[in-house]
Short mmCIF file of C-alpha atoms in Angstrom, two decimals:
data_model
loop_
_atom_site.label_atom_id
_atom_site.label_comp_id
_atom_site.label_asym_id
_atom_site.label_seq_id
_atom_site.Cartn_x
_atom_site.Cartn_y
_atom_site.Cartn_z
CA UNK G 1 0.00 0.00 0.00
CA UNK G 2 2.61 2.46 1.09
CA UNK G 3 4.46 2.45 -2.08
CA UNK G 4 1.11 1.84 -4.52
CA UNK G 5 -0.38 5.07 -2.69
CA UNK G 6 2.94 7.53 -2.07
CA UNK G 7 3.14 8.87 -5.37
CA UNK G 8 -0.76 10.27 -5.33
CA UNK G 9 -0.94 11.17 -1.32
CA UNK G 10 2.75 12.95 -2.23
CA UNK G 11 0.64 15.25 -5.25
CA UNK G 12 -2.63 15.49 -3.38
CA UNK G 13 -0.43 17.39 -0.45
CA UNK G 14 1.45 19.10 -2.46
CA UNK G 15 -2.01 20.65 -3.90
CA UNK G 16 -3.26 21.30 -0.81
CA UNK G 17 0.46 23.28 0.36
CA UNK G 18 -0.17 25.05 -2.76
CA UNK G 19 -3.66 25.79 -2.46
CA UNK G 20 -3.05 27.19 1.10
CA UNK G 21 0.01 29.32 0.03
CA UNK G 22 -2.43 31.28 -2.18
CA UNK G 23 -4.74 31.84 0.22
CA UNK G 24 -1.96 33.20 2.03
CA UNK G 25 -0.92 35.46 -0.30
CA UNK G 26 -4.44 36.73 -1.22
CA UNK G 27 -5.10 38.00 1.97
CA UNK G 28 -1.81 39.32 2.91
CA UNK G 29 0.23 40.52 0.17
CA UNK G 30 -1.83 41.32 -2.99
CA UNK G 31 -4.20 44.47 -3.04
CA UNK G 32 -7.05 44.92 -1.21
CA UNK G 33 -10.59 46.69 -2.80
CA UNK G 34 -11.52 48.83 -0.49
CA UNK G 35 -15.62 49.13 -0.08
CA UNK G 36 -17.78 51.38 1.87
CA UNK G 37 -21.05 50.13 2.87
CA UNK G 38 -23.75 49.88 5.28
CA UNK G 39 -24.88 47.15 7.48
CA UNK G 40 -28.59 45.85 6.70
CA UNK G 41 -29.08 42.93 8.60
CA UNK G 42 -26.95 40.78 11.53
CA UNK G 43 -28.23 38.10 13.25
CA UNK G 44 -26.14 36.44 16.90
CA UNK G 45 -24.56 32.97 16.68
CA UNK G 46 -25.08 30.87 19.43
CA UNK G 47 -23.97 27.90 20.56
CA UNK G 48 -26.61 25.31 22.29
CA UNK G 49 -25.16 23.38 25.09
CA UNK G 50 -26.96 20.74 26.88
CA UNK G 51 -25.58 17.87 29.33
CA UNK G 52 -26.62 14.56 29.46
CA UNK G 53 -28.91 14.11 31.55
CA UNK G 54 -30.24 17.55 31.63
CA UNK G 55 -33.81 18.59 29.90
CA UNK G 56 -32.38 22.13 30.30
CA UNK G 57 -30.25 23.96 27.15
CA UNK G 58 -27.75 27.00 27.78
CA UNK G 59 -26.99 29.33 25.10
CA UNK G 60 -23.36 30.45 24.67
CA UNK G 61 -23.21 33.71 22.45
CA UNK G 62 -20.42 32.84 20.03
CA UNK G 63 -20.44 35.98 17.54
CA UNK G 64 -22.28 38.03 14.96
CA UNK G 65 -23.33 37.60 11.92
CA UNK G 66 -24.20 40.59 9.56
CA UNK G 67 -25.35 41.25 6.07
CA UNK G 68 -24.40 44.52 3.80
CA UNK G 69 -26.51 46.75 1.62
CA UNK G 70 -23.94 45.28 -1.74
CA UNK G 71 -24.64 41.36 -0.15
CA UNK G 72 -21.05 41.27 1.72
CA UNK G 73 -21.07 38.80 4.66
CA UNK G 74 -18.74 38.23 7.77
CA UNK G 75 -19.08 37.76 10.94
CA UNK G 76 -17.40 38.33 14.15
CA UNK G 77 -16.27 36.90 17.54
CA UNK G 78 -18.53 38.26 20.22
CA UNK G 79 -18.51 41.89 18.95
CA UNK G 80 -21.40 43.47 17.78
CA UNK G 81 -20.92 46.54 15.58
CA UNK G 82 -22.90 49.83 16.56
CA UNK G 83 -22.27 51.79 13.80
CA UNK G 84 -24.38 51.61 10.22
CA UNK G 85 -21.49 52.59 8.45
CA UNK G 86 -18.60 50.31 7.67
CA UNK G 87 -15.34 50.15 5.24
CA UNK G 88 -14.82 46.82 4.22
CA UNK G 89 -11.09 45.75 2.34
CA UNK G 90 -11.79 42.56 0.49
CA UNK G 91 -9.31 40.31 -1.79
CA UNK G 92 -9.23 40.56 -5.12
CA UNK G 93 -9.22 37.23 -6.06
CA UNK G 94 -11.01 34.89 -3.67
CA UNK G 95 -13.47 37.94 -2.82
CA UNK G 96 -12.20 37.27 1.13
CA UNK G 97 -13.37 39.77 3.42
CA UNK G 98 -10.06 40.72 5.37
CA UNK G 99 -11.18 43.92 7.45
CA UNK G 100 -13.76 45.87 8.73
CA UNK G 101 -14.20 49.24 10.19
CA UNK G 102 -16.19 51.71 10.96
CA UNK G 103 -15.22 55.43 11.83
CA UNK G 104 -13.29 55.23 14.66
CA UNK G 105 -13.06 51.32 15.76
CA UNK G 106 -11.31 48.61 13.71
CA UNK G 107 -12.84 45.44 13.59
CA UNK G 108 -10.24 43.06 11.89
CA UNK G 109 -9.16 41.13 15.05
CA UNK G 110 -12.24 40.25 15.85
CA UNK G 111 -13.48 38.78 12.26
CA UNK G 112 -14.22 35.12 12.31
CA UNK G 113 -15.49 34.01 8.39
CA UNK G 114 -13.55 33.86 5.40
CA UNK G 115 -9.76 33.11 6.20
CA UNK G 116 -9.85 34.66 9.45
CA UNK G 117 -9.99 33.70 13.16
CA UNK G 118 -9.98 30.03 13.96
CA UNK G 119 -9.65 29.20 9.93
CA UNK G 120 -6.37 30.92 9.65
CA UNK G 121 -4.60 29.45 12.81
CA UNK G 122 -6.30 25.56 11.40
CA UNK G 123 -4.69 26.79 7.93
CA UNK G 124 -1.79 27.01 9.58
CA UNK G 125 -1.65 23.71 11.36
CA UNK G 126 -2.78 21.57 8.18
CA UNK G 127 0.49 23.63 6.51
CA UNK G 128 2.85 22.72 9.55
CA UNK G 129 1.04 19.24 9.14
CA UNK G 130 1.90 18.88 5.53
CA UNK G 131 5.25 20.01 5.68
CA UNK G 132 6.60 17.41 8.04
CA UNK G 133 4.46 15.29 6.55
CA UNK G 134 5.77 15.83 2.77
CA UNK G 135 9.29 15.19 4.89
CA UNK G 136 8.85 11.92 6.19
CA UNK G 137 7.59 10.70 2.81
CA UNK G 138 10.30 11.64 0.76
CA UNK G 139 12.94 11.12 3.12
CA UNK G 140 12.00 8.25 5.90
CA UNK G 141 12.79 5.17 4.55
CA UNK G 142 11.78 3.02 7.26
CA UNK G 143 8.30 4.82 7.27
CA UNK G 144 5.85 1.98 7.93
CA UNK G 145 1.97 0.95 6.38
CA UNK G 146 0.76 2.19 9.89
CA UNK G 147 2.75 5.97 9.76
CA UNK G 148 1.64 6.06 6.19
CA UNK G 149 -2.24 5.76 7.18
CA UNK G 150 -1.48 7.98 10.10
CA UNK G 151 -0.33 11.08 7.83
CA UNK G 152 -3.50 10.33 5.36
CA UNK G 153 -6.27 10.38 7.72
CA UNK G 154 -4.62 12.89 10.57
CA UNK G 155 -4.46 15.61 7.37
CA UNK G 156 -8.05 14.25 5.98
CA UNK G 157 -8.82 15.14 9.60
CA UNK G 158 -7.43 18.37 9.64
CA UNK G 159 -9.31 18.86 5.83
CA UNK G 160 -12.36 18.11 7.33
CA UNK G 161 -11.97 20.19 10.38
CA UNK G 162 -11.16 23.38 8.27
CA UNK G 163 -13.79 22.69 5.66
CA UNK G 164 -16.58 22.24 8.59
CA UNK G 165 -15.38 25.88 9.95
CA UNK G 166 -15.58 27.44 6.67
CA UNK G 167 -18.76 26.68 6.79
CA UNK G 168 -20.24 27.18 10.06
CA UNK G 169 -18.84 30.66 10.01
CA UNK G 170 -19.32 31.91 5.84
#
């Protein structure tokens, strides 16, 4: 199996390096548009928790969710924003909301959809992931059938994670 499959798993991370190395430098080193608009809807995000044996549910307020006037949506981490009147800067290519202010408060910490929040930090791992795991392919010999599966489904894992995020929050 190991040496049917290494070729393919070797390409398919490579992709995914690839894919997430663009997404890196969409957001932080091309251009940003820059877009004034208005907020026209938002909606909280909550969080249901219930324990087991409990008929009872608690709410946890996890963040905001809001709507534009031109259809832009993002949401943030537990801030709610007062003001009508925003600035968003977007990427050019994968239309990515990176920041959001209003007149005197700056919102961009605090932004949770798109590549933002707990998606960049995941986006991160999976790279850090893929790296070492890229490594070990092409350079441990003595890399068993069992380390082989273990790199496959801990960055399927990690796939699955970050695509579940992307869309909870977007």
């Amino acid at each position: 199996m190991l040496q049917k499959y290494k070729k393919i798993t070797t390409q398919i991370l490579c992709f995914a390096l690839i894919f997430i190395a663009f997404l890196f430098v969409d957001s932080w080193f091309l251009p940003q548009k820059t877009i004034e608009d208005e907020i026209e809807f938002y909606a909280p995000i909550y969080k249901t928790n219930r324990s087991k044996y409990s008929t009872s549910e608690t709410k946890t307020l996890m963040g905001y969710i809001f709507i534009t006037k031109k259809n832009y949506k993002f949401s943030t981490q537990k801030k709610y924003i007062k003001e009508n009147d925003i600035i968003i800067e977007q990427s050019y290519i994968l239309k990515n909301i990176t920041s959001v202010k209003t007149g005197n408060i700056d919102y961009s910490k605090d932004l949770m959809s798109g590549f933002n929040g707990m998606n960049f930090y995941l986006a991160v791992g999976l790279a850090i992931s893929i790296v070492i795991s890229l490594l070990f392919l092409k350079f441990d010999k003595n890399l068993t059938e069992n380390g082989f599966q273990n790199i496959i489904i801990f960055n399927s894992f990690l796939v699955f994670i970050a695509l579940f995020l992307g869309m909870i929050y977007n």
